[in-house]
PDB file of C-alpha atoms and ligand atoms in Angstrom:
ATOM      1  CA  MET Y   1     -13.034 -15.094  22.856  1.00  0.00           C
ATOM      2  CA  SER Y   2     -13.607 -12.918  19.821  1.00  0.00           C
ATOM      3  CA  ALA Y   3     -11.831 -14.056  16.712  1.00  0.00           C
ATOM      4  CA  THR Y   4      -9.033 -12.397  14.783  1.00  0.00           C
ATOM      5  CA  LEU Y   5     -10.170 -11.549  11.267  1.00  0.00           C
ATOM      6  CA  ILE Y   6      -8.292 -13.235   8.438  1.00  0.00           C
ATOM      7  CA  LYS Y   7      -8.441 -10.396   5.939  1.00  0.00           C
ATOM      8  CA  GLY Y   8      -8.166 -11.730   2.416  1.00  0.00           C
ATOM      9  CA  SER Y   9      -8.652  -8.195   1.155  1.00  0.00           C
ATOM     10  CA  GLU Y  10      -5.312  -7.186   2.732  1.00  0.00           C
ATOM     11  CA  ILE Y  11      -3.371 -10.395   2.114  1.00  0.00           C
ATOM     12  CA  SER Y  12      -4.424 -10.327  -1.548  1.00  0.00           C
ATOM     13  CA  LYS Y  13      -3.048  -6.761  -1.866  1.00  0.00           C
ATOM     14  CA  GLN Y  14       0.295  -7.950  -0.549  1.00  0.00           C
ATOM     15  CA  ILE Y  15       0.374 -10.781  -3.134  1.00  0.00           C
ATOM     16  CA  LYS Y  16      -0.596  -8.294  -5.877  1.00  0.00           C
ATOM     17  CA  GLU Y  17       2.406  -6.140  -4.974  1.00  0.00           C
ATOM     18  CA  GLU Y  18       4.673  -9.202  -5.211  1.00  0.00           C
ATOM     19  CA  LEU Y  19       3.153 -10.087  -8.583  1.00  0.00           C
ATOM     20  CA  LYS Y  20       3.594  -6.535  -9.918  1.00  0.00           C
ATOM     21  CA  LEU Y  21       7.318  -6.749  -9.233  1.00  0.00           C
ATOM     22  CA  GLU Y  22       7.522 -10.182 -10.854  1.00  0.00           C
ATOM     23  CA  ILE Y  23       5.614  -8.993 -13.952  1.00  0.00           C
ATOM     24  CA  THR Y  24       7.845  -5.914 -14.328  1.00  0.00           C
ATOM     25  CA  GLU Y  25      10.922  -8.113 -14.123  1.00  0.00           C
ATOM     26  CA  LEU Y  26       9.530 -10.618 -16.650  1.00  0.00           C
ATOM     27  CA  LYS Y  27       9.000  -7.820 -19.131  1.00  0.00           C
ATOM     28  CA  LYS Y  28      12.392  -6.190 -18.513  1.00  0.00           C
ATOM     29  CA  LYS Y  29      14.529  -9.323 -18.429  1.00  0.00           C
ATOM     30  CA  TYR Y  30      12.730 -11.627 -20.868  1.00  0.00           C
ATOM     31  CA  ASN Y  31      10.310  -9.382 -22.799  1.00  0.00           C
ATOM     32  CA  VAL Y  32       7.460 -11.609 -21.610  1.00  0.00           C
ATOM     33  CA  ILE Y  33       4.001 -10.177 -20.916  1.00  0.00           C
ATOM     34  CA  PRO Y  34       1.597 -12.658 -19.283  1.00  0.00           C
ATOM     35  CA  GLY Y  35      -1.773 -12.859 -21.094  1.00  0.00           C
ATOM     36  CA  LEU Y  36      -5.186 -14.064 -19.941  1.00  0.00           C
ATOM     37  CA  ALA Y  37      -8.292 -14.685 -22.065  1.00  0.00           C
ATOM     38  CA  THR Y  38     -11.637 -14.726 -20.271  1.00  0.00           C
ATOM     39  CA  ILE Y  39     -14.719 -16.104 -21.985  1.00  0.00           C
ATOM     40  CA  LEU Y  40     -18.222 -15.328 -20.803  1.00  0.00           C
ATOM     41  CA  VAL Y  41     -21.181 -17.016 -22.485  1.00  0.00           C
ATOM     42  CA  GLY Y  42     -24.553 -15.399 -21.841  1.00  0.00           C
ATOM     43  CA  GLU Y  43     -25.799 -12.722 -19.491  1.00  0.00           C
ATOM     44  CA  ASP Y  44     -25.501 -14.167 -15.973  1.00  0.00           C
ATOM     45  CA  GLU Y  45     -25.192 -11.063 -13.785  1.00  0.00           C
ATOM     46  CA  ALA Y  46     -22.914 -12.584 -11.110  1.00  0.00           C
ATOM     47  CA  SER Y  47     -20.626 -14.001 -13.810  1.00  0.00           C
ATOM     48  CA  LYS Y  48     -20.371 -10.566 -15.445  1.00  0.00           C
ATOM     49  CA  VAL Y  49     -19.222  -9.109 -12.116  1.00  0.00           C
ATOM     50  CA  TYR Y  50     -16.640 -11.891 -11.607  1.00  0.00           C
ATOM     51  CA  VAL Y  51     -15.231 -11.595 -15.135  1.00  0.00           C
ATOM     52  CA  GLY Y  52     -15.129  -7.808 -14.805  1.00  0.00           C
ATOM     53  CA  ALA Y  53     -13.138  -8.128 -11.581  1.00  0.00           C
ATOM     54  CA  LYS Y  54     -10.676 -10.512 -13.259  1.00  0.00           C
ATOM     55  CA  GLU Y  55     -10.187  -8.107 -16.163  1.00  0.00           C
ATOM     56  CA  LYS Y  56      -9.654  -5.196 -13.758  1.00  0.00           C
ATOM     57  CA  ALA Y  57      -7.033  -7.149 -11.823  1.00  0.00           C
ATOM     58  CA  CYS Y  58      -5.158  -7.882 -15.083  1.00  0.00           C
ATOM     59  CA  LYS Y  59      -5.055  -4.180 -15.943  1.00  0.00           C
ATOM     60  CA  GLU Y  60      -3.887  -3.256 -12.467  1.00  0.00           C
ATOM     61  CA  LEU Y  61      -0.988  -5.729 -12.604  1.00  0.00           C
ATOM     62  CA  GLY Y  62       0.109  -5.258 -16.219  1.00  0.00           C
ATOM     63  CA  ILE Y  63      -1.252  -8.569 -17.515  1.00  0.00           C
ATOM     64  CA  TYR Y  64      -2.518  -8.531 -21.116  1.00  0.00           C
ATOM     65  CA  SER Y  65      -6.190  -9.458 -21.088  1.00  0.00           C
ATOM     66  CA  GLU Y  66      -8.623 -10.434 -23.782  1.00  0.00           C
ATOM     67  CA  ARG Y  67     -12.264 -10.528 -22.768  1.00  0.00           C
ATOM     68  CA  ILE Y  68     -14.616 -12.428 -25.050  1.00  0.00           C
ATOM     69  CA  ASN Y  69     -18.363 -12.087 -24.506  1.00  0.00           C
ATOM     70  CA  LEU Y  70     -20.491 -14.558 -26.425  1.00  0.00           C
ATOM     71  CA  PRO Y  71     -24.288 -14.596 -26.707  1.00  0.00           C
ATOM     72  CA  GLY Y  72     -26.222 -17.113 -24.608  1.00  0.00           C
ATOM     73  CA  ASP Y  73     -27.256 -19.109 -27.702  1.00  0.00           C
ATOM     74  CA  THR Y  74     -23.645 -19.688 -28.857  1.00  0.00           C
ATOM     75  CA  LYS Y  75     -23.169 -23.189 -30.290  1.00  0.00           C
ATOM     76  CA  GLU Y  76     -20.855 -25.531 -28.402  1.00  0.00           C
ATOM     77  CA  GLY Y  77     -18.840 -26.063 -31.597  1.00  0.00           C
ATOM     78  CA  ASP Y  78     -18.185 -22.331 -31.922  1.00  0.00           C
ATOM     79  CA  LEU Y  79     -16.990 -22.108 -28.326  1.00  0.00           C
ATOM     80  CA  LEU Y  80     -14.693 -25.101 -28.866  1.00  0.00           C
ATOM     81  CA  ALA Y  81     -13.299 -23.467 -32.029  1.00  0.00           C
ATOM     82  CA  LEU Y  82     -12.581 -20.268 -30.091  1.00  0.00           C
ATOM     83  CA  ILE Y  83     -10.742 -22.253 -27.391  1.00  0.00           C
ATOM     84  CA  GLU Y  84      -8.739 -23.984 -30.115  1.00  0.00           C
ATOM     85  CA  ARG Y  85      -7.696 -20.582 -31.496  1.00  0.00           C
ATOM     86  CA  LEU Y  86      -6.679 -19.346 -28.031  1.00  0.00           C
ATOM     87  CA  ASN Y  87      -4.754 -22.578 -27.371  1.00  0.00           C
ATOM     88  CA  LYS Y  88      -2.543 -21.603 -30.328  1.00  0.00           C
ATOM     89  CA  ASP Y  89      -2.281 -17.867 -29.554  1.00  0.00           C
ATOM     90  CA  ASP Y  90       1.195 -17.063 -28.190  1.00  0.00           C
ATOM     91  CA  ARG Y  91       0.024 -13.883 -26.429  1.00  0.00           C
ATOM     92  CA  ILE Y  92      -2.362 -15.936 -24.294  1.00  0.00           C
ATOM     93  CA  HIS Y  93      -0.979 -17.989 -21.402  1.00  0.00           C
ATOM     94  CA  GLY Y  94      -4.235 -18.547 -19.539  1.00  0.00           C
ATOM     95  CA  ILE Y  95      -7.745 -19.376 -20.771  1.00  0.00           C
ATOM     96  CA  LEU Y  96     -10.683 -19.067 -18.417  1.00  0.00           C
ATOM     97  CA  VAL Y  97     -14.227 -20.015 -19.348  1.00  0.00           C
ATOM     98  CA  GLN Y  98     -16.529 -18.558 -16.720  1.00  0.00           C
ATOM     99  CA  LEU Y  99     -18.922 -21.072 -15.167  1.00  0.00           C
ATOM    100  CA  PRO Y 100     -21.807 -21.773 -15.148  1.00  0.00           C
ATOM    101  CA  LEU Y 101     -22.289 -22.267 -18.887  1.00  0.00           C
ATOM    102  CA  PRO Y 102     -25.732 -22.260 -20.560  1.00  0.00           C
ATOM    103  CA  ARG Y 103     -27.416 -25.660 -20.278  1.00  0.00           C
ATOM    104  CA  HIS Y 104     -27.103 -26.578 -23.963  1.00  0.00           C
ATOM    105  CA  ILE Y 105     -23.285 -26.503 -23.714  1.00  0.00           C
ATOM    106  CA  ASN Y 106     -21.521 -29.541 -22.297  1.00  0.00           C
ATOM    107  CA  LYS Y 107     -19.183 -28.196 -19.578  1.00  0.00           C
ATOM    108  CA  THR Y 108     -16.957 -31.274 -19.671  1.00  0.00           C
ATOM    109  CA  ASN Y 109     -16.308 -30.929 -23.425  1.00  0.00           C
ATOM    110  CA  VAL Y 110     -15.371 -27.280 -22.907  1.00  0.00           C
ATOM    111  CA  LEU Y 111     -13.067 -27.772 -19.915  1.00  0.00           C
ATOM    112  CA  TYR Y 112     -11.336 -30.717 -21.633  1.00  0.00           C
ATOM    113  CA  ALA Y 113     -10.706 -28.586 -24.745  1.00  0.00           C
ATOM    114  CA  ILE Y 114      -8.519 -26.060 -22.911  1.00  0.00           C
ATOM    115  CA  ASP Y 115      -4.808 -26.824 -23.277  1.00  0.00           C
ATOM    116  CA  PRO Y 116      -3.798 -28.094 -19.792  1.00  0.00           C
ATOM    117  CA  LYS Y 117      -0.738 -25.821 -20.037  1.00  0.00           C
ATOM    118  CA  LYS Y 118      -3.097 -22.802 -20.289  1.00  0.00           C
ATOM    119  CA  ASP Y 119      -5.651 -24.073 -17.768  1.00  0.00           C
ATOM    120  CA  VAL Y 120      -5.124 -21.375 -15.146  1.00  0.00           C
ATOM    121  CA  ASP Y 121      -8.375 -22.392 -13.400  1.00  0.00           C
ATOM    122  CA  GLY Y 122      -6.857 -25.826 -12.760  1.00  0.00           C
ATOM    123  CA  PHE Y 123     -10.075 -27.571 -13.851  1.00  0.00           C
ATOM    124  CA  HIS Y 124      -8.687 -29.834 -16.608  1.00  0.00           C
ATOM    125  CA  PRO Y 125      -8.482 -33.533 -15.579  1.00  0.00           C
ATOM    126  CA  VAL Y 126      -4.725 -33.517 -16.273  1.00  0.00           C
ATOM    127  CA  ASN Y 127      -4.282 -30.743 -13.715  1.00  0.00           C
ATOM    128  CA  ILE Y 128      -6.652 -32.366 -11.225  1.00  0.00           C
ATOM    129  CA  GLY Y 129      -4.641 -35.590 -11.565  1.00  0.00           C
ATOM    130  CA  LYS Y 130      -1.342 -33.757 -11.063  1.00  0.00           C
ATOM    131  CA  LEU Y 131      -2.774 -32.053  -7.991  1.00  0.00           C
ATOM    132  CA  MET Y 132      -3.717 -35.410  -6.485  1.00  0.00           C
ATOM    133  CA  LEU Y 133      -0.224 -36.702  -7.155  1.00  0.00           C
ATOM    134  CA  GLY Y 134       1.260 -33.674  -5.397  1.00  0.00           C
ATOM    135  CA  GLU Y 135       2.911 -32.395  -8.601  1.00  0.00           C
ATOM    136  CA  PRO Y 136       0.646 -29.558  -9.707  1.00  0.00           C
ATOM    137  CA  ASP Y 137       1.274 -27.144 -12.579  1.00  0.00           C
ATOM    138  CA  PHE Y 138      -1.744 -25.038 -11.626  1.00  0.00           C
ATOM    139  CA  LEU Y 139      -3.612 -25.176  -8.348  1.00  0.00           C
ATOM    140  CA  PRO Y 140      -7.300 -24.230  -8.608  1.00  0.00           C
ATOM    141  CA  CYS Y 141      -7.678 -20.612  -7.555  1.00  0.00           C
ATOM    142  CA  THR Y 142     -10.030 -20.738  -4.566  1.00  0.00           C
ATOM    143  CA  PRO Y 143      -8.297 -23.653  -2.792  1.00  0.00           C
ATOM    144  CA  HIS Y 144      -4.918 -22.070  -3.554  1.00  0.00           C
ATOM    145  CA  GLY Y 145      -6.177 -18.809  -2.043  1.00  0.00           C
ATOM    146  CA  ILE Y 146      -7.342 -20.644   1.089  1.00  0.00           C
ATOM    147  CA  GLN Y 147      -3.953 -22.297   1.526  1.00  0.00           C
ATOM    148  CA  GLU Y 148      -2.186 -18.944   1.126  1.00  0.00           C
ATOM    149  CA  LEU Y 149      -4.500 -17.374   3.714  1.00  0.00           C
ATOM    150  CA  LEU Y 150      -3.585 -20.108   6.188  1.00  0.00           C
ATOM    151  CA  ILE Y 151       0.159 -19.868   5.492  1.00  0.00           C
ATOM    152  CA  ARG Y 152       0.320 -16.075   5.557  1.00  0.00           C
ATOM    153  CA  SER Y 153      -1.785 -15.904   8.741  1.00  0.00           C
ATOM    154  CA  GLY Y 154       0.662 -18.265  10.462  1.00  0.00           C
ATOM    155  CA  ILE Y 155      -1.908 -21.012  11.005  1.00  0.00           C
ATOM    156  CA  GLU Y 156      -0.284 -24.391  11.547  1.00  0.00           C
ATOM    157  CA  THR Y 157      -1.713 -27.111   9.322  1.00  0.00           C
ATOM    158  CA  ASP Y 158       0.880 -29.779  10.086  1.00  0.00           C
ATOM    159  CA  GLY Y 159      -0.965 -32.489  12.032  1.00  0.00           C
ATOM    160  CA  ALA Y 160      -4.100 -30.323  12.325  1.00  0.00           C
ATOM    161  CA  GLU Y 161      -7.601 -31.772  12.147  1.00  0.00           C
ATOM    162  CA  VAL Y 162      -9.089 -30.121   9.072  1.00  0.00           C
ATOM    163  CA  VAL Y 163     -12.770 -30.563   8.321  1.00  0.00           C
ATOM    164  CA  VAL Y 164     -14.039 -29.496   4.898  1.00  0.00           C
ATOM    165  CA  VAL Y 165     -17.785 -29.041   4.467  1.00  0.00           C
ATOM    166  CA  GLY Y 166     -18.703 -29.449   0.785  1.00  0.00           C
ATOM    167  CA  ARG Y 167     -17.379 -31.801  -1.903  1.00  0.00           C
ATOM    168  CA  SER Y 168     -17.464 -29.643  -5.043  1.00  0.00           C
ATOM    169  CA  ASN Y 169     -14.872 -30.118  -7.767  1.00  0.00           C
ATOM    170  CA  ILE Y 170     -13.976 -26.414  -7.499  1.00  0.00           C
ATOM    171  CA  VAL Y 171     -13.419 -26.140  -3.730  1.00  0.00           C
ATOM    172  CA  GLY Y 172     -14.107 -29.113  -1.437  1.00  0.00           C
ATOM    173  CA  LYS Y 173     -12.330 -31.939  -3.239  1.00  0.00           C
ATOM    174  CA  PRO Y 174      -9.230 -29.949  -4.277  1.00  0.00           C
ATOM    175  CA  ILE Y 175      -8.655 -28.188  -0.934  1.00  0.00           C
ATOM    176  CA  ALA Y 176      -8.956 -31.517   0.880  1.00  0.00           C
ATOM    177  CA  ASN Y 177      -6.374 -33.020  -1.466  1.00  0.00           C
ATOM    178  CA  MET Y 178      -4.007 -30.097  -1.143  1.00  0.00           C
ATOM    179  CA  LEU Y 179      -4.077 -30.100   2.649  1.00  0.00           C
ATOM    180  CA  LEU Y 180      -3.352 -33.801   2.937  1.00  0.00           C
ATOM    181  CA  GLN Y 181      -0.169 -33.591   0.841  1.00  0.00           C
ATOM    182  CA  LYS Y 182       3.076 -34.075   2.736  1.00  0.00           C
ATOM    183  CA  LYS Y 183       4.138 -30.469   2.179  1.00  0.00           C
ATOM    184  CA  LYS Y 184       4.529 -27.070   3.827  1.00  0.00           C
ATOM    185  CA  GLY Y 185       1.138 -25.502   4.470  1.00  0.00           C
ATOM    186  CA  ALA Y 186      -0.448 -28.973   4.421  1.00  0.00           C
ATOM    187  CA  ASN Y 187       0.194 -32.387   6.090  1.00  0.00           C
ATOM    188  CA  ALA Y 188      -3.180 -32.241   7.853  1.00  0.00           C
ATOM    189  CA  THR Y 189      -5.645 -34.968   8.761  1.00  0.00           C
ATOM    190  CA  VAL Y 190      -8.585 -34.175   6.502  1.00  0.00           C
ATOM    191  CA  THR Y 191     -12.261 -35.086   6.720  1.00  0.00           C
ATOM    192  CA  ILE Y 192     -14.725 -34.153   3.976  1.00  0.00           C
ATOM    193  CA  CYS Y 193     -18.374 -33.725   4.973  1.00  0.00           C
ATOM    194  CA  HIS Y 194     -21.228 -33.399   2.500  1.00  0.00           C
ATOM    195  CA  THR Y 195     -24.992 -33.667   2.127  1.00  0.00           C
ATOM    196  CA  GLY Y 196     -24.772 -37.404   2.812  1.00  0.00           C
ATOM    197  CA  THR Y 197     -22.929 -36.928   6.127  1.00  0.00           C
ATOM    198  CA  LYS Y 198     -25.052 -38.278   9.000  1.00  0.00           C
ATOM    199  CA  ASP Y 199     -24.068 -36.161  11.991  1.00  0.00           C
ATOM    200  CA  LEU Y 200     -22.357 -33.065  10.594  1.00  0.00           C
ATOM    201  CA  ALA Y 201     -21.791 -31.396  13.981  1.00  0.00           C
ATOM    202  CA  SER Y 202     -19.943 -34.445  15.346  1.00  0.00           C
ATOM    203  CA  HIS Y 203     -17.320 -33.852  12.642  1.00  0.00           C
ATOM    204  CA  THR Y 204     -17.215 -30.045  12.639  1.00  0.00           C
ATOM    205  CA  LYS Y 205     -16.766 -29.995  16.441  1.00  0.00           C
ATOM    206  CA  ARG Y 206     -13.486 -31.900  16.043  1.00  0.00           C
ATOM    207  CA  ALA Y 207     -12.014 -29.369  13.619  1.00  0.00           C
ATOM    208  CA  ASP Y 208      -8.923 -27.295  14.393  1.00  0.00           C
ATOM    209  CA  ILE Y 209      -9.465 -25.751  10.961  1.00  0.00           C
ATOM    210  CA  LEU Y 210     -12.963 -25.706   9.478  1.00  0.00           C
ATOM    211  CA  ILE Y 211     -13.354 -24.923   5.769  1.00  0.00           C
ATOM    212  CA  VAL Y 212     -16.935 -24.322   4.739  1.00  0.00           C
ATOM    213  CA  ALA Y 213     -18.055 -24.432   1.109  1.00  0.00           C
ATOM    214  CA  ALA Y 214     -21.569 -25.742   1.598  1.00  0.00           C
ATOM    215  CA  GLY Y 215     -23.422 -23.189  -0.536  1.00  0.00           C
ATOM    216  CA  ARG Y 216     -25.953 -22.444   2.208  1.00  0.00           C
ATOM    217  CA  PRO Y 217     -26.162 -19.529   4.677  1.00  0.00           C
ATOM    218  CA  LYS Y 218     -25.786 -20.465   8.371  1.00  0.00           C
ATOM    219  CA  ALA Y 219     -24.791 -24.049   7.493  1.00  0.00           C
ATOM    220  CA  ILE Y 220     -22.415 -23.748  10.464  1.00  0.00           C
ATOM    221  CA  THR Y 221     -23.562 -22.278  13.776  1.00  0.00           C
ATOM    222  CA  ALA Y 222     -21.706 -21.652  17.035  1.00  0.00           C
ATOM    223  CA  ASP Y 223     -22.898 -24.923  18.649  1.00  0.00           C
ATOM    224  CA  MET Y 224     -21.190 -26.864  15.828  1.00  0.00           C
ATOM    225  CA  VAL Y 225     -17.608 -25.672  16.491  1.00  0.00           C
ATOM    226  CA  LYS Y 226     -15.081 -25.997  19.303  1.00  0.00           C
ATOM    227  CA  ASP Y 227     -13.398 -23.113  21.098  1.00  0.00           C
ATOM    228  CA  GLY Y 228     -10.288 -21.888  19.307  1.00  0.00           C
ATOM    229  CA  VAL Y 229     -11.214 -23.176  15.847  1.00  0.00           C
ATOM    230  CA  VAL Y 230      -9.933 -21.418  12.702  1.00  0.00           C
ATOM    231  CA  VAL Y 231     -12.807 -20.908  10.254  1.00  0.00           C
ATOM    232  CA  ILE Y 232     -12.488 -20.336   6.515  1.00  0.00           C
ATOM    233  CA  ASP Y 233     -15.845 -19.373   5.029  1.00  0.00           C
ATOM    234  CA  VAL Y 234     -15.964 -19.883   1.259  1.00  0.00           C
ATOM    235  CA  GLY Y 235     -19.692 -19.145   0.950  1.00  0.00           C
ATOM    236  CA  VAL Y 236     -21.060 -16.359  -1.210  1.00  0.00           C
ATOM    237  CA  ASN Y 237     -24.807 -15.985  -0.649  1.00  0.00           C
ATOM    238  CA  ARG Y 238     -26.636 -12.918  -1.909  1.00  0.00           C
ATOM    239  CA  LEU Y 239     -29.478 -12.199   0.512  1.00  0.00           C
ATOM    240  CA  GLU Y 240     -31.744  -9.173   0.635  1.00  0.00           C
ATOM    241  CA  THR Y 241     -29.700  -8.034   3.619  1.00  0.00           C
ATOM    242  CA  GLY Y 242     -26.459  -8.234   1.606  1.00  0.00           C
ATOM    243  CA  LEU Y 243     -23.655 -10.724   0.984  1.00  0.00           C
ATOM    244  CA  VAL Y 244     -23.195 -13.471   3.592  1.00  0.00           C
ATOM    245  CA  GLY Y 245     -21.092 -16.599   3.831  1.00  0.00           C
ATOM    246  CA  ASP Y 246     -22.047 -20.142   4.837  1.00  0.00           C
ATOM    247  CA  VAL Y 247     -21.101 -19.582   8.481  1.00  0.00           C
ATOM    248  CA  ASP Y 248     -23.187 -17.792  11.114  1.00  0.00           C
ATOM    249  CA  PHE Y 249     -20.424 -15.227  11.515  1.00  0.00           C
ATOM    250  CA  ASP Y 250     -21.741 -13.349  14.587  1.00  0.00           C
ATOM    251  CA  GLY Y 251     -22.184 -16.514  16.638  1.00  0.00           C
ATOM    252  CA  VAL Y 252     -19.104 -18.439  15.477  1.00  0.00           C
ATOM    253  CA  LYS Y 253     -16.679 -15.510  15.862  1.00  0.00           C
ATOM    254  CA  GLU Y 254     -17.227 -15.631  19.635  1.00  0.00           C
ATOM    255  CA  LYS Y 255     -15.738 -19.143  19.779  1.00  0.00           C
ATOM    256  CA  ALA Y 256     -13.212 -19.034  16.955  1.00  0.00           C
ATOM    257  CA  LYS Y 257      -9.539 -18.077  17.208  1.00  0.00           C
ATOM    258  CA  ALA Y 258      -9.608 -16.702  13.668  1.00  0.00           C
ATOM    259  CA  ILE Y 259     -12.237 -16.386  10.959  1.00  0.00           C
ATOM    260  CA  THR Y 260     -12.548 -15.034   7.409  1.00  0.00           C
ATOM    261  CA  PRO Y 261     -15.185 -12.340   6.877  1.00  0.00           C
ATOM    262  CA  VAL Y 262     -17.602 -12.365   3.922  1.00  0.00           C
ATOM    263  CA  PRO Y 263     -17.014 -10.270   1.915  1.00  0.00           C
ATOM    264  CA  GLY Y 264     -13.283  -9.583   2.171  1.00  0.00           C
ATOM    265  CA  GLY Y 265     -12.074 -13.072   3.081  1.00  0.00           C
ATOM    266  CA  VAL Y 266     -11.611 -15.825   0.498  1.00  0.00           C
ATOM    267  CA  GLY Y 267     -13.147 -13.897  -2.451  1.00  0.00           C
ATOM    268  CA  PRO Y 268     -10.276 -11.461  -3.150  1.00  0.00           C
ATOM    269  CA  MET Y 269      -7.785 -14.327  -2.851  1.00  0.00           C
ATOM    270  CA  THR Y 270      -9.415 -16.293  -5.692  1.00  0.00           C
ATOM    271  CA  ILE Y 271      -8.786 -13.521  -8.203  1.00  0.00           C
ATOM    272  CA  VAL Y 272      -5.211 -12.901  -7.160  1.00  0.00           C
ATOM    273  CA  MET Y 273      -4.385 -16.624  -7.404  1.00  0.00           C
ATOM    274  CA  LEU Y 274      -5.738 -16.566 -10.962  1.00  0.00           C
ATOM    275  CA  MET Y 275      -3.262 -13.764 -11.686  1.00  0.00           C
ATOM    276  CA  LYS Y 276      -0.491 -15.804 -10.041  1.00  0.00           C
ATOM    277  CA  ASN Y 277      -1.338 -18.830 -12.207  1.00  0.00           C
ATOM    278  CA  THR Y 278      -1.298 -16.666 -15.346  1.00  0.00           C
ATOM    279  CA  VAL Y 279       2.169 -15.344 -14.473  1.00  0.00           C
ATOM    280  CA  GLN Y 280       3.338 -18.871 -13.739  1.00  0.00           C
ATOM    281  CA  SER Y 281       1.981 -20.066 -17.076  1.00  0.00           C
ATOM    282  CA  ALA Y 282       3.775 -17.257 -18.922  1.00  0.00           C
ATOM    283  CA  LYS Y 283       7.016 -18.316 -17.208  1.00  0.00           C
ATOM    284  CA  MET Y 284       6.443 -21.972 -18.075  1.00  0.00           C
ATOM    285  CA  HIS Y 285       5.778 -21.104 -21.725  1.00  0.00           C
ATOM    286  CA  ALA Y 286       8.950 -18.997 -21.846  1.00  0.00           C
ATOM    287  CA  GLY Y 287      10.979 -21.811 -20.262  1.00  0.00           C
ATOM    288  CA  ILE Y 288      11.783 -19.653 -17.206  1.00  0.00           C
ATOM    289  CA  VAL Y 289      10.610 -22.236 -14.639  1.00  0.00           C
TER     290      VAL Y 289
HETATM  291  N1  GUN Q   1     -17.501 -19.759 -11.516  1.00  0.00           N
HETATM  292  C1  GUN Q   1     -17.438 -19.679 -10.164  1.00  0.00           C
HETATM  293  N2  GUN Q   1     -16.162 -19.808  -9.734  1.00  0.00           N
HETATM  294  C2  GUN Q   1     -15.410 -19.964 -10.846  1.00  0.00           C
HETATM  295  C3  GUN Q   1     -14.012 -20.140 -11.067  1.00  0.00           C
HETATM  296  O1  GUN Q   1     -13.201 -20.196 -10.147  1.00  0.00           O
HETATM  297  N3  GUN Q   1     -13.625 -20.248 -12.358  1.00  0.00           N
HETATM  298  C4  GUN Q   1     -14.501 -20.212 -13.384  1.00  0.00           C
HETATM  299  N4  GUN Q   1     -14.012 -20.360 -14.627  1.00  0.00           N
HETATM  300  N5  GUN Q   1     -15.800 -20.059 -13.236  1.00  0.00           N
HETATM  301  C5  GUN Q   1     -16.250 -19.933 -11.959  1.00  0.00           C
END
């Protein structure tokens, strides 16, 4: 078997078109323009690329965007004061502080300072708590993108054995929580594997849907999956040979029913879900939802 490709690059375009229509209508009917502020502290090259892509997506969709670049030696207090200003700014419905932050800044203090109603990353503890309770305002962007990929590719999650490799706060823990909710596009039996897992392959071989966010190239090889598995590769590893995921794509695609490529799989979905959250926030602030 050679797998069908789950093309996030195409599915994300479709969602962008839906969002464009929604944004045009918001402006026409309610005079509301969604606004996103992105904050980048320091000179991390990958972060610059990510923030640039987010800004570009805003422009493309008609979302007002404010990009704030701060020097790497910015004091934590100054960053917190900026967030406080943006919390009060009516043009801004979403505030995103790009991670990682320089070491002298306490990430927790910064993420807690963002108004949960403007936390379009879904990283604030209030939003993480609401997600666990199944009543989210904002779903974190990468897990939300993964769920949309599954739904829009017609992959049944109801009763499926889902195995998540990786327990990060950004991907592993939230996607596991989302897929175990008793909801459409969820209701799965979920296992989370991590660096403390004893026999990783014994778990991954059981998966109907395998979600890999391990942060390591070739963490999953063909001998670790069953025939007909659906594989979502969240990895982004920059090697000399180019960008690769966490899954040995060439080997695993021969056994999988469907698989996301890297690049062009989960990555483009993350950005579009950020746009979706910003639109949703603008609607919430205007009392439209
Ligand atoms: N760094 C890597 N991924 C993300 C993300 O989704 N949001 C933010 N704010 N920073 C990141």
